Tab-separated table of C-alpha atoms in Angstrom:
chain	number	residue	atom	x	y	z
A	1	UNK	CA	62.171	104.739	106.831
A	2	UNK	CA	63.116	101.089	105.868
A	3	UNK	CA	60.521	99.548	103.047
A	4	UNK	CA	57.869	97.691	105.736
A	5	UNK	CA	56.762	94.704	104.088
A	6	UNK	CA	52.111	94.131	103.619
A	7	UNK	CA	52.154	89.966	102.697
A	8	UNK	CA	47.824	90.172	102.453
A	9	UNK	CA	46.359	90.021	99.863
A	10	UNK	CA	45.001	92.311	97.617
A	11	UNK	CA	42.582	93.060	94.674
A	12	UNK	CA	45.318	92.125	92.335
A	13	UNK	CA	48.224	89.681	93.037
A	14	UNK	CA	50.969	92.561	91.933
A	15	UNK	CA	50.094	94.605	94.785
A	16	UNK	CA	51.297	92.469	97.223
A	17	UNK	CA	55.036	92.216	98.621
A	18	UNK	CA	56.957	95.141	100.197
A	19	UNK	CA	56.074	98.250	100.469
A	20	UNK	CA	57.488	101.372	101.415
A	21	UNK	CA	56.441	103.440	104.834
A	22	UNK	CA	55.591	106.246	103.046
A	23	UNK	CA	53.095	103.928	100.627
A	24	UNK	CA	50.783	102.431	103.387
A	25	UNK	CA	50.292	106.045	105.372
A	26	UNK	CA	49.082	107.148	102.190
A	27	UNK	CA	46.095	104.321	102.428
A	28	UNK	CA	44.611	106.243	105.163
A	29	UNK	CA	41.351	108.410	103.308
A	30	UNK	CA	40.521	110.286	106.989
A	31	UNK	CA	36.990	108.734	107.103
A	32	UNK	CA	37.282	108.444	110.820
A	33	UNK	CA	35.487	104.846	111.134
A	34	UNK	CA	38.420	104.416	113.205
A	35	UNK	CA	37.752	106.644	115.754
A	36	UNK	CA	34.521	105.236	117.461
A	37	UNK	CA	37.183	101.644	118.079
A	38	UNK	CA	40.158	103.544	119.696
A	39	UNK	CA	40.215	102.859	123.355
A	40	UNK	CA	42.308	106.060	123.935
A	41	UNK	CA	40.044	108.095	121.689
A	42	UNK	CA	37.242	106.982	123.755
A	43	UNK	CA	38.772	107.920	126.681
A	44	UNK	CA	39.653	111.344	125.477
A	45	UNK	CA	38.156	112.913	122.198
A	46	UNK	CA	41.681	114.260	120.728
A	47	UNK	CA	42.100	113.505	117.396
A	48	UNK	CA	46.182	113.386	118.039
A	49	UNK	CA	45.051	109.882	120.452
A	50	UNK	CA	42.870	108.321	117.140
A	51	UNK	CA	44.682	106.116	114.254
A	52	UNK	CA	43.888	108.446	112.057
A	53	UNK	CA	45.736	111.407	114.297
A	54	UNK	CA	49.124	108.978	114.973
A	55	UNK	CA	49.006	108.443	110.985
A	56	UNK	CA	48.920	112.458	110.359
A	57	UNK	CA	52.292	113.033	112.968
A	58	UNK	CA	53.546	109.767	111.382
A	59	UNK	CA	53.433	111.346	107.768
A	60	UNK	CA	54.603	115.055	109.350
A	61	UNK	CA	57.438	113.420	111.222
A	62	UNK	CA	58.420	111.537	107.852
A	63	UNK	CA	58.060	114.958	105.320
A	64	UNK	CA	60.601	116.790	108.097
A	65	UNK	CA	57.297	118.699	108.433
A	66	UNK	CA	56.836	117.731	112.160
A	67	UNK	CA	59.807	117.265	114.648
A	68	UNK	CA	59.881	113.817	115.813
A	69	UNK	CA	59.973	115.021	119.915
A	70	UNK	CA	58.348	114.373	123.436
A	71	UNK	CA	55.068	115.507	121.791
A	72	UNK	CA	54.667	113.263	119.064
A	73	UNK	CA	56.022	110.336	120.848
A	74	UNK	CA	53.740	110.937	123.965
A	75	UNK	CA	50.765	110.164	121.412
A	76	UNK	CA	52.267	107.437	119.917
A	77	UNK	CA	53.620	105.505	123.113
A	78	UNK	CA	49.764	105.927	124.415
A	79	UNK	CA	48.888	104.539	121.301
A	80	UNK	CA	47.861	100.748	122.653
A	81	UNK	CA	48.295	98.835	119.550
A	82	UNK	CA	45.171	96.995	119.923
A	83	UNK	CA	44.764	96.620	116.490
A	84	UNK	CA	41.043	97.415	116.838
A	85	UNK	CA	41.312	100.114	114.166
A	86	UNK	CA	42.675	97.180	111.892
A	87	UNK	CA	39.225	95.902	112.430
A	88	UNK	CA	37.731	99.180	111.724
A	89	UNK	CA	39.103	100.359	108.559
A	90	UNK	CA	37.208	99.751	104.708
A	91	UNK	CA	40.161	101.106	103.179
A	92	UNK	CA	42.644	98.043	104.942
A	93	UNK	CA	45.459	100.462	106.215
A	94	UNK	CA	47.947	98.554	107.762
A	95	UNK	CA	47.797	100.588	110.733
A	96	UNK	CA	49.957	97.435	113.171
A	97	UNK	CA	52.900	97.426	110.689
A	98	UNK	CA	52.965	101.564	110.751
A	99	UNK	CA	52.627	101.676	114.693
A	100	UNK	CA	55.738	98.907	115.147
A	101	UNK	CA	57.817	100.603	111.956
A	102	UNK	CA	57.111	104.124	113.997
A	103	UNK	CA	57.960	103.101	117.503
A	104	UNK	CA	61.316	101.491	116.611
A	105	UNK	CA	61.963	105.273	114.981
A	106	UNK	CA	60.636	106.536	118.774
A	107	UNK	CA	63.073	104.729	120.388
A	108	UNK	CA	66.174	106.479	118.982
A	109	UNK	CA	65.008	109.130	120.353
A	110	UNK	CA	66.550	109.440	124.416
A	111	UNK	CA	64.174	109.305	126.871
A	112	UNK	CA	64.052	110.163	130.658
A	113	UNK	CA	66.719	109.112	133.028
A	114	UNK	CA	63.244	107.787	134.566
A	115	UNK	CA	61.493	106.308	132.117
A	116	UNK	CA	64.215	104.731	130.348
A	117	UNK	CA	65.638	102.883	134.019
A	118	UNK	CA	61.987	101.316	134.354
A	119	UNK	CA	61.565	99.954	130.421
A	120	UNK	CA	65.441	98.512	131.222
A	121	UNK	CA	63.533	96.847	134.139
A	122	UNK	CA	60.790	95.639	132.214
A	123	UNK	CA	62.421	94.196	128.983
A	124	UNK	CA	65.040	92.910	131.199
A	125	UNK	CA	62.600	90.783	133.359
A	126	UNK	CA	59.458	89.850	131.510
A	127	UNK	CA	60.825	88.213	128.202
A	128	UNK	CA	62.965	85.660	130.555
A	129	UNK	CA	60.545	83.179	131.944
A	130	UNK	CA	63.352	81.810	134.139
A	131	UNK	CA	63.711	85.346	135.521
A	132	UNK	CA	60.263	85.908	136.035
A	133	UNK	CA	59.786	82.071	137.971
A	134	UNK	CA	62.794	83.287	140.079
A	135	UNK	CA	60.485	86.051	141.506
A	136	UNK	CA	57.691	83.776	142.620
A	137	UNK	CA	58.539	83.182	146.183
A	138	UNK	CA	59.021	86.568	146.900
A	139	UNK	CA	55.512	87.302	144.791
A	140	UNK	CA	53.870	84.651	147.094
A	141	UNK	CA	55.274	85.882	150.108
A	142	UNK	CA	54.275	89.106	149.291
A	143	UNK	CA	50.626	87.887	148.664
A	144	UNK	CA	50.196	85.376	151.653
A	145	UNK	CA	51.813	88.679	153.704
A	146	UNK	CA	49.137	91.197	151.939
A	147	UNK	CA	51.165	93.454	150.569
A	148	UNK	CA	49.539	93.824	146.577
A	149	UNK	CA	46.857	94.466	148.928
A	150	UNK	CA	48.070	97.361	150.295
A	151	UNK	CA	49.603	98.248	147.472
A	152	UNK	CA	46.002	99.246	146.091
A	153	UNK	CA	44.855	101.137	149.058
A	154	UNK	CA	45.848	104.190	150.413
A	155	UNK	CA	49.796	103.063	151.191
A	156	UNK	CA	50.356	102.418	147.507
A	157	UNK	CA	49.532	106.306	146.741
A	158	UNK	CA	53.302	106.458	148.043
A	159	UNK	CA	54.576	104.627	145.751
A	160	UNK	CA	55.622	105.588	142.131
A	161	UNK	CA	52.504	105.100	139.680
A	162	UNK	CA	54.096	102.602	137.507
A	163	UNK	CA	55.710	101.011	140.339
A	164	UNK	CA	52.036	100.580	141.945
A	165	UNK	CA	50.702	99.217	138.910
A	166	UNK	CA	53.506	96.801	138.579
A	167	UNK	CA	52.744	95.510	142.327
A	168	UNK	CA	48.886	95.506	142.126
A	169	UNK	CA	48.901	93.099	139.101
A	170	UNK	CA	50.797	90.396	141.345
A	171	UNK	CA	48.251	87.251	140.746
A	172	UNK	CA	47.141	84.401	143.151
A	173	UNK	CA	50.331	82.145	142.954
A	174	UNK	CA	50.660	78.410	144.304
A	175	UNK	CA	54.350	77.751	144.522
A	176	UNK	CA	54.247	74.064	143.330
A	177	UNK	CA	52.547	74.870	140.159
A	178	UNK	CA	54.906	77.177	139.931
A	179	UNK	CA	57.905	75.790	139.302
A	180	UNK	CA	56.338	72.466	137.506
A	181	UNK	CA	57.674	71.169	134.624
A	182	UNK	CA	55.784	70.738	131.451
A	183	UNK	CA	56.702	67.562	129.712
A	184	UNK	CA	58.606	67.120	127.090
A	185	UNK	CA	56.065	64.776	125.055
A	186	UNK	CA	52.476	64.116	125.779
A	187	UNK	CA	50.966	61.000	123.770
A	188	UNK	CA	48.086	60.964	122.116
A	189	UNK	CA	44.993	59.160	123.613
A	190	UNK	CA	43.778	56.779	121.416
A	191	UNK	CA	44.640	57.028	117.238
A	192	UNK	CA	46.936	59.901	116.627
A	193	UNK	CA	46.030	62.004	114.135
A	194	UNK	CA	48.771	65.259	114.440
A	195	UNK	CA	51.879	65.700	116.246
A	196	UNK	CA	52.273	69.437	117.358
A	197	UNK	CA	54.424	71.867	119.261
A	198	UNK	CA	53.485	73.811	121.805
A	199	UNK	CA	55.415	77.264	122.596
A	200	UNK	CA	55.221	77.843	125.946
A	201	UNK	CA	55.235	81.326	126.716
A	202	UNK	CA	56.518	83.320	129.212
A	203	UNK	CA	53.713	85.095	131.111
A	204	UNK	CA	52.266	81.976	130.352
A	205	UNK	CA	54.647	79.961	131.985
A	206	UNK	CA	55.738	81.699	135.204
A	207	UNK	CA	52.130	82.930	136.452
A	208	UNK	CA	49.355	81.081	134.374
A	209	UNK	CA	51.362	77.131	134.807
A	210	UNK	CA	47.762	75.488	134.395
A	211	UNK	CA	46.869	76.681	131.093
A	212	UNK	CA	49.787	74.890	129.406
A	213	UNK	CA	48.685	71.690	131.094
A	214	UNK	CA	45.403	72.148	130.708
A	215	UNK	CA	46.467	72.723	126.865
A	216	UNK	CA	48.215	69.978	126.749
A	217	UNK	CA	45.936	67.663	128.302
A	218	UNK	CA	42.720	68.904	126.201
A	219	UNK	CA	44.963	67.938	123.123
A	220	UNK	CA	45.997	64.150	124.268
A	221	UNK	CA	42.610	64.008	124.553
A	222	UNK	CA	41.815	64.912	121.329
A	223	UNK	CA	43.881	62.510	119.942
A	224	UNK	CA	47.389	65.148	119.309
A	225	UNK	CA	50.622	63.870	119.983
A	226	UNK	CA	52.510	67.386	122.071
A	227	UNK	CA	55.791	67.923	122.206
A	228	UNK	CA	57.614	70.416	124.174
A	229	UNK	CA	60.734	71.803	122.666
A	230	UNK	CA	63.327	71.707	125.568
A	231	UNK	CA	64.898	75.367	126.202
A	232	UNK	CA	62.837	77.919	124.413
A	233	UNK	CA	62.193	81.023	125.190
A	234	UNK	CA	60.580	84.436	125.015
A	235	UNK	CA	58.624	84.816	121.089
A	236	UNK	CA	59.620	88.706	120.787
A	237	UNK	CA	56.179	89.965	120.974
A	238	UNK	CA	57.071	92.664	123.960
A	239	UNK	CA	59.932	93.466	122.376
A	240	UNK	CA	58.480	94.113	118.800
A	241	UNK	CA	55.349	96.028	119.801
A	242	UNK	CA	57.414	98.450	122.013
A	243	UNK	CA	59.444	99.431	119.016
A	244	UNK	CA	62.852	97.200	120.191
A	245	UNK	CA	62.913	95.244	116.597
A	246	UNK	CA	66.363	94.116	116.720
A	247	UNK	CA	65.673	92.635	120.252
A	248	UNK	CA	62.809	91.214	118.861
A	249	UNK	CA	64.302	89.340	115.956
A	250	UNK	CA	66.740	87.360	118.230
A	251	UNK	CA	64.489	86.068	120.427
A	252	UNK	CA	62.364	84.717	117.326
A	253	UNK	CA	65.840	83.310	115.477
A	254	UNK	CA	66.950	81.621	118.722
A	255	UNK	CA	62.748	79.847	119.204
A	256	UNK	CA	62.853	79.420	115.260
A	257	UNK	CA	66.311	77.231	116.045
A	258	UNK	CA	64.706	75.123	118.341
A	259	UNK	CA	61.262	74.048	116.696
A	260	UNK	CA	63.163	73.662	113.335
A	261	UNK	CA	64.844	70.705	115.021
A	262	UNK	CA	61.500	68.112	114.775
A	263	UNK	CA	58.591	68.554	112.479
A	264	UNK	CA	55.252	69.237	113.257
A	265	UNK	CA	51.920	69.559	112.017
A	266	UNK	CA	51.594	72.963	114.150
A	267	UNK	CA	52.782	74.896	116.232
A	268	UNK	CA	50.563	76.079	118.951
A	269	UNK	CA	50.099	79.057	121.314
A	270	UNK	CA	48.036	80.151	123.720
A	271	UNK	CA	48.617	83.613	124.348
A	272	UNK	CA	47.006	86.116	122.014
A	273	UNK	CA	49.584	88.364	122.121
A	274	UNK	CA	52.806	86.121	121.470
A	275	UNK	CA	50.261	84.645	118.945
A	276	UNK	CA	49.689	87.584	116.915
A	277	UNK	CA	53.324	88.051	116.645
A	278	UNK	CA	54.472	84.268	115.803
A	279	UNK	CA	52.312	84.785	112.886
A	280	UNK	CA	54.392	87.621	111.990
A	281	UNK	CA	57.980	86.209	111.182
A	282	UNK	CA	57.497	86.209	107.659
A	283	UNK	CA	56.901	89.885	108.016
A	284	UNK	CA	59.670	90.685	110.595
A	285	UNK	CA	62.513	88.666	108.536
A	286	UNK	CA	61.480	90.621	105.430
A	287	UNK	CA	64.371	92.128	104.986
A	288	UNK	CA	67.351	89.046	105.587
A	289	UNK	CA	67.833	86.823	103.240
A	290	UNK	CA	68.962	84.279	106.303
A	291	UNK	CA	65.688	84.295	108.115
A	292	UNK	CA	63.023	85.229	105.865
A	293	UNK	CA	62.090	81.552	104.067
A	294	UNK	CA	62.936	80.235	108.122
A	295	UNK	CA	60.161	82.767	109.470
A	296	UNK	CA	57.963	82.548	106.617
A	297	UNK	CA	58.302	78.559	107.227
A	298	UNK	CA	57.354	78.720	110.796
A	299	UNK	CA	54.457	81.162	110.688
A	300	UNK	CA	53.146	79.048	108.384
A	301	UNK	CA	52.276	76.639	111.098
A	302	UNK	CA	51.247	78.512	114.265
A	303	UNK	CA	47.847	78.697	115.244
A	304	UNK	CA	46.531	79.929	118.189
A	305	UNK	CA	45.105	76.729	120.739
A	306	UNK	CA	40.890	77.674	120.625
A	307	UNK	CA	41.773	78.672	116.338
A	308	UNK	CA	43.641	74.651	115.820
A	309	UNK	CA	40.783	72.844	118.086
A	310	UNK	CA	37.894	74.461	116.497
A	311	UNK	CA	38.925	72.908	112.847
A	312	UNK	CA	39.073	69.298	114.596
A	313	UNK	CA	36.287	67.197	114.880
A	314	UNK	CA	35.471	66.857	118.484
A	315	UNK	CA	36.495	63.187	119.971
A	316	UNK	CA	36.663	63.452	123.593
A	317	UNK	CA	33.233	63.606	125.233
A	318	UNK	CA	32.371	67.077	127.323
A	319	UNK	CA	31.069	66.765	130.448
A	320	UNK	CA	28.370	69.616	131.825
A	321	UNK	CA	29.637	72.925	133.531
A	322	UNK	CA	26.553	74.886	134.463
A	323	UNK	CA	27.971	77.914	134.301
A	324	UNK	CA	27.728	82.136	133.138
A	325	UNK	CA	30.684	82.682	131.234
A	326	UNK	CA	31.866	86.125	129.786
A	327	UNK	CA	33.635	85.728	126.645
A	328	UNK	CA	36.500	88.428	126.620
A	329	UNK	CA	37.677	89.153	122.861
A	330	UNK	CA	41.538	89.229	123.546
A	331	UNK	CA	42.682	92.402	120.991
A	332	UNK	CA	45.602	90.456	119.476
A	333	UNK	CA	43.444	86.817	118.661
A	334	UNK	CA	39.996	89.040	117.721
A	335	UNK	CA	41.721	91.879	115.531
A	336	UNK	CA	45.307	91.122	115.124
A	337	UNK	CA	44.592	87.546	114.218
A	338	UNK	CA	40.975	87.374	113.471
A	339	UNK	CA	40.118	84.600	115.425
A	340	UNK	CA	36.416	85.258	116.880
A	341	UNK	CA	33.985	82.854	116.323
A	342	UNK	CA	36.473	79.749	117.304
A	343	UNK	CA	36.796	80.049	120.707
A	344	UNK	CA	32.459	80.674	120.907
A	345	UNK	CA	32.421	78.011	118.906
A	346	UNK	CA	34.260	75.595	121.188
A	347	UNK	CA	32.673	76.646	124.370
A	348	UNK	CA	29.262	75.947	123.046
A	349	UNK	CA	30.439	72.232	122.795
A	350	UNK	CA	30.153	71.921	127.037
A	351	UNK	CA	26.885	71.194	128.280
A	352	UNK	CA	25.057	73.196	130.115
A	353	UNK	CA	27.868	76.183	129.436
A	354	UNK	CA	25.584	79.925	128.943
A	355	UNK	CA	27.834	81.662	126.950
A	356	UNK	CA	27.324	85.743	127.600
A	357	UNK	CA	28.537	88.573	125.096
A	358	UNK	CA	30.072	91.319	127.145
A	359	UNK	CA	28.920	95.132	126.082
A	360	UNK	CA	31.550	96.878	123.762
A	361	UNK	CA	33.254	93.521	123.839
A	362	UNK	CA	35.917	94.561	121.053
A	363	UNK	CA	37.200	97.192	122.650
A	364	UNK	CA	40.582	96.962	124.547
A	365	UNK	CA	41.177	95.898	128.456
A	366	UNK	CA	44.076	98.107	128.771
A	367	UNK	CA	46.511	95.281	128.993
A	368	UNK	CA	48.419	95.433	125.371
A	369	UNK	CA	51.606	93.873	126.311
A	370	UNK	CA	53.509	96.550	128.359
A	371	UNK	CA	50.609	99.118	128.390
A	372	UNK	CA	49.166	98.905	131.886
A	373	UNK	CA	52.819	99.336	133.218
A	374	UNK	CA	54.261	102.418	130.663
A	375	UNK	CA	50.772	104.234	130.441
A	376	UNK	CA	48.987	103.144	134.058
A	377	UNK	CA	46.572	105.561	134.394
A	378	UNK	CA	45.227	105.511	130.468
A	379	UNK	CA	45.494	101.169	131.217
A	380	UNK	CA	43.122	101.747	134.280
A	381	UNK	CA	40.616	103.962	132.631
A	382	UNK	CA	39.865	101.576	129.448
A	383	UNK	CA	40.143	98.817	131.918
A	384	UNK	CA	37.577	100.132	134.463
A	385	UNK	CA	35.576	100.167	131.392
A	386	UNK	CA	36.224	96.719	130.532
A	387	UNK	CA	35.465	95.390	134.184
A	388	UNK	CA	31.793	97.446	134.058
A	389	UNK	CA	31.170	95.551	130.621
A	390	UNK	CA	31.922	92.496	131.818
A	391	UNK	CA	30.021	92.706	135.556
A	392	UNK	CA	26.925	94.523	133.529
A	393	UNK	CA	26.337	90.851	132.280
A	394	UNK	CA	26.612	89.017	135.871
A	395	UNK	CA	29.066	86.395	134.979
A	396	UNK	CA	29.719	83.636	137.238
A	397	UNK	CA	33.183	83.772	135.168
A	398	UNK	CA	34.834	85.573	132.526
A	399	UNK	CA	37.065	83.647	129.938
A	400	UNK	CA	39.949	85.229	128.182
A	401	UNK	CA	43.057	83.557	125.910
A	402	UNK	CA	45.254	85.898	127.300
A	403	UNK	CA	47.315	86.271	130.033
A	404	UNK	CA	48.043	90.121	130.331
A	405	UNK	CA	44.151	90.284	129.741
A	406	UNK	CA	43.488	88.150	132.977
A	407	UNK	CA	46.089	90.147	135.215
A	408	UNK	CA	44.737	93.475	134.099
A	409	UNK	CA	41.207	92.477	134.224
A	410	UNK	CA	41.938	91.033	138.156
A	411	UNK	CA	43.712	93.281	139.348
A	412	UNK	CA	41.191	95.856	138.601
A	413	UNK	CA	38.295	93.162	140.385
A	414	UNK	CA	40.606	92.776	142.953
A	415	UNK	CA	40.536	96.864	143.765
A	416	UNK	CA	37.066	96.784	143.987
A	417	UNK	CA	36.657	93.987	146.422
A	418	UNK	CA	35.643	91.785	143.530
A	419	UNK	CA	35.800	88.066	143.357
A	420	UNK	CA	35.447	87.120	139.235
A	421	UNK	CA	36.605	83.751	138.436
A	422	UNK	CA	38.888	83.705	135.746
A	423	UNK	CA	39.694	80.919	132.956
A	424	UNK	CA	41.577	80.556	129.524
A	425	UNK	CA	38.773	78.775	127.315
A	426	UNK	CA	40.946	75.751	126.777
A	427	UNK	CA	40.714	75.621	131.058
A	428	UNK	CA	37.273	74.990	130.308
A	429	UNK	CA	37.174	72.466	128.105
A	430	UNK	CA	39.720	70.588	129.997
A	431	UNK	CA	37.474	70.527	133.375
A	432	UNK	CA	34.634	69.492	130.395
A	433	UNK	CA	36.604	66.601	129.479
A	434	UNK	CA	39.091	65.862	131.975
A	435	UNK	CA	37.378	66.806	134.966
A	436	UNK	CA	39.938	69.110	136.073
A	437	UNK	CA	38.732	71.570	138.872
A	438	UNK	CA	38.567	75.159	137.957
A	439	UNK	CA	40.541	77.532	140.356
């Protein structure tokens, strides 16, 4: 395996820098304080579905003790990549850069006629948010003629499971938000005291519109000049997590391009997930002497939306919203990028706002990217579990800075004749301040 590079740091300055694959499986010690925060050892009890399972096949497979086959990569595609066991861990194994070094190795392995037409389908539509807004009328249509609906009863049992997942997830969709256009610069209100960037997702951009506004507006309003950089695209982060590297890199060398045009104070996200991964370019252009100061450069600047607001001082009064809200601990801001107390912090600045803790709130959804489509019956499980959580606290609406989180979370609501109202924190503080109706 290629030499995976660890950039924390450590008890002593010389330990940091690249290190081999074989060096951080051998920082696992077995204690098993892992275990307890794997969704998928919850679920099922076998140590082969813990971290500290994957990292005994990952060390087999890599002393030719083990045969890399349909076994071994059956545990580690079910593997989530939550990152909770990140969390977990007193002896700091690196368990996110052993899980994406691991399933790049998976994928040269073939797969299913099957299995390999549907991930085709997948990375072939979701990284391309102009693809994905393409497929809006014929999601609304589909919605206004109740067919996610029946997709969840009785008729979808027809259907393919991952096909069925894939329809269920279908959100609410209001054609004119749709296909609006974020601008291209946002002034500040009043004095200006950053200019920042604002990636805009993909996800994001076809299916939750309102939360870049909403992001952008809360930041005018906290005096932030926003710029929009004109033709970006997808940030890698499906593409990296499901083992497609290469794929991965030139989607984060062609949005590198096109912030490194303007300078910024930041650059901002508000997806967890593409989050977690912007952060990483310094780690994923280790290796190239082209990219790696460009990445390293970059990463050096994103922070995730509720992470960048927190550290300002509040300017813009909040107005009240009496309201129950479940905080949901998106896996990739709470584990992957340690950013927990921020987005508390910002929704105890509304009024009136009772902010709940959900049960077990750092365990997984079930969303994790492409998950809930490859593994839709493991997704539903840990999600079912996440939905009881969050309804054992009677919310009048759960908040989550992510969108797979939302769709997974909803679609399972929406199965159980639930209505849950649903908002990305910054949503909130933009009805606070701007007075912006909630959906």
């Amino acid at each position: 395996m290629p030499d995976v590079t660890d950039t924390r740091q450590t008890e002593s300055p010389e330990e940091t820098g690249p290190r081999s694959y074989d060096s951080l499986l051998s920082d696992c010690v077995h204690c098993g304080f892992c275990l307890p925060a794997c969704p998928t050892y919850v679920s099922w009890g076998e140590e082969m579905d813990s971290p500290r399972g994957r990292i005994d096949l990952m060390k087999g497979v890599a002393d030719d003790v083990i045969p890399l086959d349909d076994v071994v990569r059956g545990h580690i595609d079910a593997c989530l990549g939550c990152m909770a066991c990140v969390t977990a861990c007193p002896s700091g194994v690196r368990y996110d850069l052993l899980i994406e070094a691991t399933r790049e190795r998976v994928e040269e392995v073939p797969r299913s006629a099957e299995d390999r037409a549907f991930r085709d389908f997948v990375f072939t539509l979701f990284p391309y948010p102009n693809r994905l807004r393409a497929l809006i009328p014929a999601l609304w249509l589909g919605t206004k003629l109740g067919l996610t609906r029946l997709a969840a009863g009785p008729l979808g049992m027809l259907l393919p499971l991952r096909l069925r997942q894939l329809a269920t997830m279908a959100p609410p969709i209001a054609l004119r938000d749709a296909f609006t256009s974020l601008p291209a610069r946002t002034a500040a209100r009043g004095a200006k005291r950053a200019r920042v960037a604002l990636v805009a997702g993909c996800v994001q951009r076809a299916f939750f519109p309102n939360v870049n506004a909403a992001t952008i507006r809360v930041l005018s309003a906290e005096g932030c000049e926003v710029i929009v950089p004109r033709g970006q695209g997808c940030c890698g982060a499906l593409s990296l997590h499901s083992g497609r590297t290469e794929e991965a890199k030139r989607f984060a060398q062609a949005l590198i391009a096109r912030f490194e045009r303007e300078r910024f104070d930041a650059i901002l996200i508000n997806a967890a997930g593409c989050g977690s991964t912007l952060k990483e370019y310094g780690e994923l252009f280790a290796d190239d002497d082209a990219w790696r100061a460009r990445g390293v450069a970059f990463a050096e600047k994103v922070r995730d939306i509720n992470e960048y607001l927190a550290a300002l001082e509040p300017r813009a009064p909040r107005k009240p919203l009496p309201l129950r809200v479940a905080y949901h601990d998106a896996c990739h801001l709470a584990h992957a990028q340690r950013v927990r107390a921020q987005p508390r912090s910002l929704l105890r600045t509304i009024p009136e706002l009772e902010l709940l803790e959900i049960p077990d709130g750092d365990q997984c959804c079930g969303s994790a990217g492409t998950y809930n489509l490859f593994q839709p019956k493991s997704a539903h499980e840990i999600g079912v579990r996440k939905v009881d959580n969050v309804r054992s606290v009677a919310p009048d609406l759960v908040a989550s800075a992510n969108p797979g989180c939302t769709l997974q979370m909803q679609s399972i609501l929406r199965e159980r004749g639930v209505t849950l109202r649903a908002a990305h924190p910054v949503e909130l503080l933009d009805a606070a301040i701007n007075g912006t109706p909630l959906a």
